[in-house]
CSV table of C-alpha atoms in Angstrom, one decimal:
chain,number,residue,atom,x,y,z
R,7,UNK,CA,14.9,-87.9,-41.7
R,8,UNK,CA,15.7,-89.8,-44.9
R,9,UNK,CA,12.6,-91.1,-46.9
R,10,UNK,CA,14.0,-93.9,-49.6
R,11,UNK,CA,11.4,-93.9,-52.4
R,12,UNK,CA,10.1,-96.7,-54.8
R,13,UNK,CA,12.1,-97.0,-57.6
R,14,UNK,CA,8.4,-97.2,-59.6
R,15,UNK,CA,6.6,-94.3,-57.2
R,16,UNK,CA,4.4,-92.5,-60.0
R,17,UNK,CA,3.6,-88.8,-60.3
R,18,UNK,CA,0.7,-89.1,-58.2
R,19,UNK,CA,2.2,-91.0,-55.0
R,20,UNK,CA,5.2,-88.3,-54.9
R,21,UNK,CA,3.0,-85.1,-55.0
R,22,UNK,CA,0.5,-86.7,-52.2
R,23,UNK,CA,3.7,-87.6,-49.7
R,24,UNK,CA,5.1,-83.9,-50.7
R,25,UNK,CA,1.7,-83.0,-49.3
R,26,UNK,CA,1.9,-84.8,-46.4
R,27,UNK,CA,5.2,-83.5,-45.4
R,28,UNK,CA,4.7,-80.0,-45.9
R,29,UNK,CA,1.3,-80.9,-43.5
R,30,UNK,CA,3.3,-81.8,-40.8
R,31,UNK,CA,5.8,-79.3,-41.4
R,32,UNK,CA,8.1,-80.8,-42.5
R,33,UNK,CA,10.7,-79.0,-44.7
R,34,UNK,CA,11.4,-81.5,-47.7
R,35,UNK,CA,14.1,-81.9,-50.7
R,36,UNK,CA,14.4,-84.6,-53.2
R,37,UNK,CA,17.6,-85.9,-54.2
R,38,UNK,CA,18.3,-87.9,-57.4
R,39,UNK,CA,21.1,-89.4,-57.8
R,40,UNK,CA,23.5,-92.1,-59.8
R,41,UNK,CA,20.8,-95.0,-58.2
R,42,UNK,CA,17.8,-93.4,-56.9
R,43,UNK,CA,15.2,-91.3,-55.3
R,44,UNK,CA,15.3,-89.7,-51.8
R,45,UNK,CA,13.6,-87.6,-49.6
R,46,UNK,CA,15.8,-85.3,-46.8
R,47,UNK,CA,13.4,-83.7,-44.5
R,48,UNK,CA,13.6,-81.5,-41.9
R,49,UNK,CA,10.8,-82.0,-39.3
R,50,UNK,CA,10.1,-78.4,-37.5
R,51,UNK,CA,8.6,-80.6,-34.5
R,52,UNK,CA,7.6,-83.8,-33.3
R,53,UNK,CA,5.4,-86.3,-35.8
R,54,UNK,CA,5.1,-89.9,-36.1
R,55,UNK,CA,6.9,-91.2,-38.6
R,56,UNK,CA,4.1,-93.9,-39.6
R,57,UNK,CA,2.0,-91.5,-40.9
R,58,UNK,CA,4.8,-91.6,-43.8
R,59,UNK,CA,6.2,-94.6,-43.5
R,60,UNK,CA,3.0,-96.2,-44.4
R,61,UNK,CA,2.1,-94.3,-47.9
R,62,UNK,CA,2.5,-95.8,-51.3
R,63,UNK,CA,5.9,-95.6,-52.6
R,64,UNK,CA,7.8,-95.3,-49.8
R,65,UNK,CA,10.5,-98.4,-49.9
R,66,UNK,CA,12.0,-97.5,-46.3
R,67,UNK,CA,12.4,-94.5,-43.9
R,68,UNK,CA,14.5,-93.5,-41.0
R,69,UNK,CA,15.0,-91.1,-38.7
R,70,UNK,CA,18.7,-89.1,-39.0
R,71,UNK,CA,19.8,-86.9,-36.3
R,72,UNK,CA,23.2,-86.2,-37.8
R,73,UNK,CA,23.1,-83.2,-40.0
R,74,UNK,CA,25.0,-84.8,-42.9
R,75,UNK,CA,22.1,-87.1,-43.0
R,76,UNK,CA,22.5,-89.1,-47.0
R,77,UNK,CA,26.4,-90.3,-46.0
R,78,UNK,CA,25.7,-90.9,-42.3
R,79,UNK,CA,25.3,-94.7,-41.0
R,80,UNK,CA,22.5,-94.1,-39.3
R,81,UNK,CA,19.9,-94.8,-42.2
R,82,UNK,CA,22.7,-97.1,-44.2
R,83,UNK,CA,24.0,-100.1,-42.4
R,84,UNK,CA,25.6,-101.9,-45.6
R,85,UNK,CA,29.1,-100.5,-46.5
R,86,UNK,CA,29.0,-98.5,-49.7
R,87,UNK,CA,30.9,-100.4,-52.6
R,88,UNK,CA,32.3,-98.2,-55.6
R,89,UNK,CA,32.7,-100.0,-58.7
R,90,UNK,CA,34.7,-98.7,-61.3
R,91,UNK,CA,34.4,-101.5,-63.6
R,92,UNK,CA,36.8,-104.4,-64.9
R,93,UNK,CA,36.1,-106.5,-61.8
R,94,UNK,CA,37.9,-103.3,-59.5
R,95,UNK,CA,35.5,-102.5,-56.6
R,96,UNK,CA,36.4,-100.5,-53.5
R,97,UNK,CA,34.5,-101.1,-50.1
R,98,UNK,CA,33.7,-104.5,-51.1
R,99,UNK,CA,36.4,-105.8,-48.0
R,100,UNK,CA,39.3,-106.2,-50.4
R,101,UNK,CA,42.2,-103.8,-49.5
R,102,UNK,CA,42.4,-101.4,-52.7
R,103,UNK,CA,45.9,-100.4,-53.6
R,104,UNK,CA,46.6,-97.0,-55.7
R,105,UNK,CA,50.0,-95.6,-55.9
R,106,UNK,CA,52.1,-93.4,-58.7
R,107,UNK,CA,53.3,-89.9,-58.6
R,108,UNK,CA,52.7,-87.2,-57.3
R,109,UNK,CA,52.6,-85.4,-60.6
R,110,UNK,CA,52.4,-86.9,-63.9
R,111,UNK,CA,55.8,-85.7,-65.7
R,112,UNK,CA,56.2,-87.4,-69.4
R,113,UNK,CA,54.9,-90.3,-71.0
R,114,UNK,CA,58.2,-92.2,-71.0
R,115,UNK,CA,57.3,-92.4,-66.8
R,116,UNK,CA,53.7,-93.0,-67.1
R,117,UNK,CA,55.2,-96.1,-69.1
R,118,UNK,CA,57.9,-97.0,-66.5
R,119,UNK,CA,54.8,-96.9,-63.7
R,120,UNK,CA,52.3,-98.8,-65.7
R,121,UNK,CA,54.7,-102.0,-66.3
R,122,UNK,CA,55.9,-101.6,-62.5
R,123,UNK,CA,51.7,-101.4,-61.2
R,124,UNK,CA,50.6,-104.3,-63.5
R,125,UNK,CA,54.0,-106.5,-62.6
R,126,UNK,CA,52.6,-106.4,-58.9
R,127,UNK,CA,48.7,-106.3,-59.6
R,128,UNK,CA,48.1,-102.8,-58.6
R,129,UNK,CA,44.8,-101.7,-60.9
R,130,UNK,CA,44.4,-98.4,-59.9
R,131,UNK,CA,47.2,-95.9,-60.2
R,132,UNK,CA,47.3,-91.8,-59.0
R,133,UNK,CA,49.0,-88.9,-60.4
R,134,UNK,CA,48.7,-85.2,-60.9
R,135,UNK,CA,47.8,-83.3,-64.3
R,136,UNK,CA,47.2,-80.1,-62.4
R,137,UNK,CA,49.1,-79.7,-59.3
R,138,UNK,CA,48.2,-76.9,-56.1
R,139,UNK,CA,51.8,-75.8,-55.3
R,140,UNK,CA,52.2,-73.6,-52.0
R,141,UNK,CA,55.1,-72.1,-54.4
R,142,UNK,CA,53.9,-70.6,-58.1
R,143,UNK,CA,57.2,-70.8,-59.5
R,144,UNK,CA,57.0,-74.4,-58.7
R,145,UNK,CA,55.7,-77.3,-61.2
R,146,UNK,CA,52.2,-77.0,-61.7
R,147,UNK,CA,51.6,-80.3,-63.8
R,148,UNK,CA,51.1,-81.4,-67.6
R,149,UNK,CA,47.6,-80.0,-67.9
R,150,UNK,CA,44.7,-81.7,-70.2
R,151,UNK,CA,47.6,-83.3,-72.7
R,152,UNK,CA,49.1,-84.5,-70.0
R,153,UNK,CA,46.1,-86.2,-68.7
R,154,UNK,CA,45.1,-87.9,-72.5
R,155,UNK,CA,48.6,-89.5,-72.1
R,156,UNK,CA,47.8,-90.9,-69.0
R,157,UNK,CA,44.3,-92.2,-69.5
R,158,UNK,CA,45.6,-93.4,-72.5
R,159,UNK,CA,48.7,-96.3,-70.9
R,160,UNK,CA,46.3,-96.6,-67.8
R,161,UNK,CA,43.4,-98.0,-70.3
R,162,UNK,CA,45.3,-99.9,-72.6
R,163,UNK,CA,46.7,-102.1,-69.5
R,164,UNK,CA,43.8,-102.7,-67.7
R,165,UNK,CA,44.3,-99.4,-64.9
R,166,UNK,CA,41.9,-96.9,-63.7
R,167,UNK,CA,42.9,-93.5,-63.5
R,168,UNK,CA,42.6,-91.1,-60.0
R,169,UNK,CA,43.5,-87.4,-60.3
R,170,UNK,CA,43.1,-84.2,-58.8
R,171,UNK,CA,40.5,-81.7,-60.2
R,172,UNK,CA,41.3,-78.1,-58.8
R,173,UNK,CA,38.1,-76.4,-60.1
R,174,UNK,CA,34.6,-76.3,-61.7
R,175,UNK,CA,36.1,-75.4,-65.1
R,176,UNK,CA,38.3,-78.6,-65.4
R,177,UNK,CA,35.7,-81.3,-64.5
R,178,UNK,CA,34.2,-81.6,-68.2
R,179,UNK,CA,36.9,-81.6,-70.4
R,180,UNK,CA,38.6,-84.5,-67.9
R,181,UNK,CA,35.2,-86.2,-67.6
R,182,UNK,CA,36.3,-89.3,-70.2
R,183,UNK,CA,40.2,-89.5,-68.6
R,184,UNK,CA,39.3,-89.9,-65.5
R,185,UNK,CA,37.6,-93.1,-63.3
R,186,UNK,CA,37.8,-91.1,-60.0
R,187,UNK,CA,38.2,-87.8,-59.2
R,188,UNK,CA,40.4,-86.3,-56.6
R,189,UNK,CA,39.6,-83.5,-54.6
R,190,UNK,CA,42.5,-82.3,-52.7
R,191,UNK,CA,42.9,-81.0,-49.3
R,192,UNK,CA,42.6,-76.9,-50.0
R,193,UNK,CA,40.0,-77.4,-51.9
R,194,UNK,CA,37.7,-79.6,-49.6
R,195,UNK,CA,35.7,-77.0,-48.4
R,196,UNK,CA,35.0,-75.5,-52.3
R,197,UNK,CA,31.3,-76.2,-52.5
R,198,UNK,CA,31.1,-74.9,-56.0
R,199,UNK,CA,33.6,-77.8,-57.1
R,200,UNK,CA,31.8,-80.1,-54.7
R,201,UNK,CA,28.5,-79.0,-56.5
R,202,UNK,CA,29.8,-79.6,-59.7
R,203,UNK,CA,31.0,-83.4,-59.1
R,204,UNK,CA,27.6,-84.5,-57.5
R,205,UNK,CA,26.0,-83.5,-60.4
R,206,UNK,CA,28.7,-86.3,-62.8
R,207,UNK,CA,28.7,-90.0,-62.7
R,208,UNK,CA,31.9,-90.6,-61.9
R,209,UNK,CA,33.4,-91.3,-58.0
R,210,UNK,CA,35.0,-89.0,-55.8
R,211,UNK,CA,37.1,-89.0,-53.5
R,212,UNK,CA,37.3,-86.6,-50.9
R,213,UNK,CA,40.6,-85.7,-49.1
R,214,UNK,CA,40.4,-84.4,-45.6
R,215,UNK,CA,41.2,-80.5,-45.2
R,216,UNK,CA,44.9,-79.3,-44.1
R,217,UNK,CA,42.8,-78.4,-41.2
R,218,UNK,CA,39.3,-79.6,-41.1
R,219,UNK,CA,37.7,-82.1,-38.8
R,220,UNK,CA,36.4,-85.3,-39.2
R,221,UNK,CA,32.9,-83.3,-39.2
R,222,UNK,CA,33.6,-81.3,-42.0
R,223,UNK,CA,34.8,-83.9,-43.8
R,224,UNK,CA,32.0,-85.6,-43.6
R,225,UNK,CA,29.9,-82.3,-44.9
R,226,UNK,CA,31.8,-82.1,-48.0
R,227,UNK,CA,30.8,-85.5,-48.6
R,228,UNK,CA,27.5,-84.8,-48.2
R,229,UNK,CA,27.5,-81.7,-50.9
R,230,UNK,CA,28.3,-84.8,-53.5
R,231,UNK,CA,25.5,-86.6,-52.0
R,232,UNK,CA,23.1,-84.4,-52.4
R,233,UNK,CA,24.1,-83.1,-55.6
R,234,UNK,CA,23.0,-86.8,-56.9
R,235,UNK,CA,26.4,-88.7,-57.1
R,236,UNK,CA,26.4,-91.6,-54.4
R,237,UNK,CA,30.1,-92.6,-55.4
R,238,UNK,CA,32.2,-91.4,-52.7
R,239,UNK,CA,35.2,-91.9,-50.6
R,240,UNK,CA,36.8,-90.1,-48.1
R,241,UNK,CA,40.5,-89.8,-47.1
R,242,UNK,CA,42.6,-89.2,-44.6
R,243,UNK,CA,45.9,-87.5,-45.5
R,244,UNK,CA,47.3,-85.4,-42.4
R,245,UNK,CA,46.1,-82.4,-40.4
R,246,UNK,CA,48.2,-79.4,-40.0
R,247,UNK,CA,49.4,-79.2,-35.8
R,248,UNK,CA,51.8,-78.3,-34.1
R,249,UNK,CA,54.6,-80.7,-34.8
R,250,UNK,CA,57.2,-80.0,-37.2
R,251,UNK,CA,58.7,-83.3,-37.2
R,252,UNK,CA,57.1,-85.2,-40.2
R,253,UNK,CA,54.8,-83.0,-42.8
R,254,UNK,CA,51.4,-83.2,-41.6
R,255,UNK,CA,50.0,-85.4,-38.7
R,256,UNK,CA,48.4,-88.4,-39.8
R,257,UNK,CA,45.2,-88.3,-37.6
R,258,UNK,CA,44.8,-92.7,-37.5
R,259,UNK,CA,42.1,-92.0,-35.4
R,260,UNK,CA,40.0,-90.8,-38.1
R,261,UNK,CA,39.7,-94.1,-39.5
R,262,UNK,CA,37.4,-96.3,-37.8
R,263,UNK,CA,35.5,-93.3,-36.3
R,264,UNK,CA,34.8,-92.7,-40.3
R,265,UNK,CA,34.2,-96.1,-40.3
R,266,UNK,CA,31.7,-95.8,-37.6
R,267,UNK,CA,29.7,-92.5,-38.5
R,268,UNK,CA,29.5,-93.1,-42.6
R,269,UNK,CA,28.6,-96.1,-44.8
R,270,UNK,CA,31.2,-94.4,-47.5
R,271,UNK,CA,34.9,-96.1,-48.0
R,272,UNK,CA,37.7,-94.8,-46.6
R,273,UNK,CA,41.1,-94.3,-47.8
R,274,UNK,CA,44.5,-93.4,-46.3
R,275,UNK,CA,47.5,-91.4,-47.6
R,276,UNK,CA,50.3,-92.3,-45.5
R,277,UNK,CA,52.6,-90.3,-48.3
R,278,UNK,CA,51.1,-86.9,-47.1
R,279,UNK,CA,50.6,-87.8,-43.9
R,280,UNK,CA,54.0,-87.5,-43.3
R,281,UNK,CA,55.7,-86.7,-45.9
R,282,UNK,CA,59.4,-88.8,-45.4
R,283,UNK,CA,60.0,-91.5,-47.2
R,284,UNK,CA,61.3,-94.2,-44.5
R,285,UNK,CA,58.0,-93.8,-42.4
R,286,UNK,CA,55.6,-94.1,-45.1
R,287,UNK,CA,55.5,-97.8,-45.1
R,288,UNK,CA,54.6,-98.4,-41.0
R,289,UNK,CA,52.0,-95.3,-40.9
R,290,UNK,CA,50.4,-97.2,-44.2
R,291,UNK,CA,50.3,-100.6,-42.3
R,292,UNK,CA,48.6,-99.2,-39.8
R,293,UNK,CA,46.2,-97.6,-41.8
R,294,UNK,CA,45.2,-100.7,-42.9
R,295,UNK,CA,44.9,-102.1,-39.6
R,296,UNK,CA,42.7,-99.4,-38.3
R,297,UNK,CA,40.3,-100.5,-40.7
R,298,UNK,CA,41.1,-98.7,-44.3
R,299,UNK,CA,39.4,-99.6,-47.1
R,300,UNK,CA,42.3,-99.0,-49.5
R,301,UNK,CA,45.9,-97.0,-49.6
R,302,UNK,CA,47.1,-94.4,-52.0
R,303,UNK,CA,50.4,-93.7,-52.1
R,304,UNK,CA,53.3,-92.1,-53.7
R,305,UNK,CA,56.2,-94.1,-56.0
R,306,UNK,CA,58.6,-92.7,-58.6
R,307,UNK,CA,61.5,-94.4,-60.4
R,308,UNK,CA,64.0,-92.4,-59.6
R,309,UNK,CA,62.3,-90.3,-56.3
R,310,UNK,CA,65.8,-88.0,-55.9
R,311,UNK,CA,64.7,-86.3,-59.7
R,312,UNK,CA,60.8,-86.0,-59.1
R,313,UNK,CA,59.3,-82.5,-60.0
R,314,UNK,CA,57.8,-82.8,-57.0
R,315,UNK,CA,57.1,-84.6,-53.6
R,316,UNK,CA,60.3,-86.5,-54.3
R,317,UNK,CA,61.3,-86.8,-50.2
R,318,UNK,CA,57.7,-88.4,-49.5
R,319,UNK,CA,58.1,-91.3,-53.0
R,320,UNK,CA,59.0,-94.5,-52.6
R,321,UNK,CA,61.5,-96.3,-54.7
R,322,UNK,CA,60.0,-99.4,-56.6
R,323,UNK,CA,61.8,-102.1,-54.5
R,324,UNK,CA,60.3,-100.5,-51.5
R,325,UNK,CA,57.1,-100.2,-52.8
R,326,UNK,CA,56.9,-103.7,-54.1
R,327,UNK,CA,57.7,-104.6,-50.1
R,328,UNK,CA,55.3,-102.3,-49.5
R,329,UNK,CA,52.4,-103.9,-51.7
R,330,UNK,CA,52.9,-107.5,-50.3
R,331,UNK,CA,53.0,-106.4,-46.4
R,332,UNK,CA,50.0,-104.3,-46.8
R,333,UNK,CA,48.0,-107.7,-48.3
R,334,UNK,CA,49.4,-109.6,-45.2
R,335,UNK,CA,48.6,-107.0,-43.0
R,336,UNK,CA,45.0,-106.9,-44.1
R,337,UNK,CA,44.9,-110.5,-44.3
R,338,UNK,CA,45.6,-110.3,-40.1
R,339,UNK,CA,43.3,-107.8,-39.7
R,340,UNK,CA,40.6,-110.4,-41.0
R,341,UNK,CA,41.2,-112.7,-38.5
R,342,UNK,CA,40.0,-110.2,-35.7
């Protein structure tokens, strides 16, 4: 059950429905968050819900079966919208685009990627300060520095900023270079990190785990939730199976049954998903077409001399192909 609370409920209206619910046994937890109040409760048996629907300060109420219960659809109909400011919104029904490296390597090609993003009206733009490596003697990233330089281009043309976070200790001191969070696949399932990001102001986004299902997905989100921050997306980027043909499998399916079960935007990573280079464009197209909110993908000047994630990196003339099909393509999907 998810009680929805006045945005004016006073001191004295909350303490009597906190009364009322523990009555009726009903185990309760407010949640505060970037907008407002709610109530999660866990009824022990049957009740009727007017006998809380109908007390002060209560602004709606529904009943969730689904145990992620604040990111389920069930008690939000309307499509969560993530606005990160200078007229850029995601979930809103326009297709948001956001493509760079895979790891942010100098300034000289943060430069080469900003021109290239804002000559094709691409506002949001990826890369990685601190990169999870299977390998340790492989590039691990530019760190903090290399995230100032970043945040610094980005900002100064007009381009928000998504990145990966790999622990608690690196969320504060990146809190004012970052517009959205990343939090990769191995660490999906790292509540302490999840914790930690509820509790800032800035969106997440949530990348399904090398393994997990759509479920569990769908409980990390709710960790964010709950910790108070509303602004979240979730991604599909590839499962781990069987097949050793392309990098990951990119699970398609996950897309409109994410669509159907959460109010929360969803993204998809066709550069993970399957890691080569020529079959990144028709998995991202069809991304789109299975009802994505947005793309994020990988691009690099010169793809053959990247530190990393080079095979998966699409030239710039492929990527500016790229850009206009996927408009078209959601422009088609429109019309059904």
């Amino acid at each position: 059950m998810i009680i929805q609370l006045e945005k004016n409920i006073d001191k004295t209206q909350k303490e009597k429905l906190f009364d009322k619910l523990t009555a009726l046994k009903i185990d309760a937890r407010l949640i505060k968050t970037n907008f407002r109040e709610y109530i999660v409760g866990i009824p022990s048996g049957e009740f009727d819900l007017r006998e809380i629907g109908n007390m002060p300060g209560i602004a709606d109420i529904h009943r969730v079966s689904d145990s992620y219960k604040m990111v389920s659809r069930k008690w939000k109909l309307n499509n969560t919208v993530i606005d990160l400011g200078d007229g850029i919104t995601i979930g809103n029904g326009e297709l948001a685009i956001m493509a760079g490296p895979c790891a942010i390597e100098s300034e000289e090609q943060i430069i080469s990627i900003v021109n290239h993003l804002k000559k094709n009206n691409i506002r949001i733009m990826r890369g990685g300060v601190y990169k999870p490596r299977s390998s340790p003697y492989s590039f691990r990233g530019l760190g903090i520095e290399g995230l100032k330089l970043f945040h610094k281009h980005c900002s100064e043309n007009g381009i928000k900023v998504i990145t990966e976070v790999m622990q608690v200790s690196q969320v504060e001191p990146m809190l004012d270079y970052v517009d959205i969070f990343q939090v990769g696949a191995r660490n999906s399932q790292n509540f302490s990190l999840l914790d930690v990001l509820g509790k800032t102001d800035k969106p997440v986004m949530i990348k399904r785990g090398i393994s997990g299902t759509i479920d569990e997905l769908l409980y990390s989100a709710e960790y964010v939730f709950s910790g108070g921050n509303e602004k979240i997306m979730l991604c599909e980027r590839g499962i781990r199976t069987f097949e050793r043909a392309t990098r990951n499998t990119l699970d398609l399916s996950a897309i409109p049954i994410l669509k159907d079960k959460t109010h929360l935007p969803v993204i998809v990573d066709p550069s993970h998903g399957v890691g080569i280079r020529n079959y990144v464009p028709p998995m991202a197209l069809a991304g789109v077409m299975s009802g994505a909110d947005g793309v994020i993908m990988e691009i690099h000047e010169t793809p053959e001399k990247a530190f990393s994630d080079g095979p998966q990196s699409l030239y710039y003339p492929q990527a500016e192909k790229l850009y206009r099909q996927l408009r078209e393509t959601k422009k088609l999907r429109d019309h059904f």
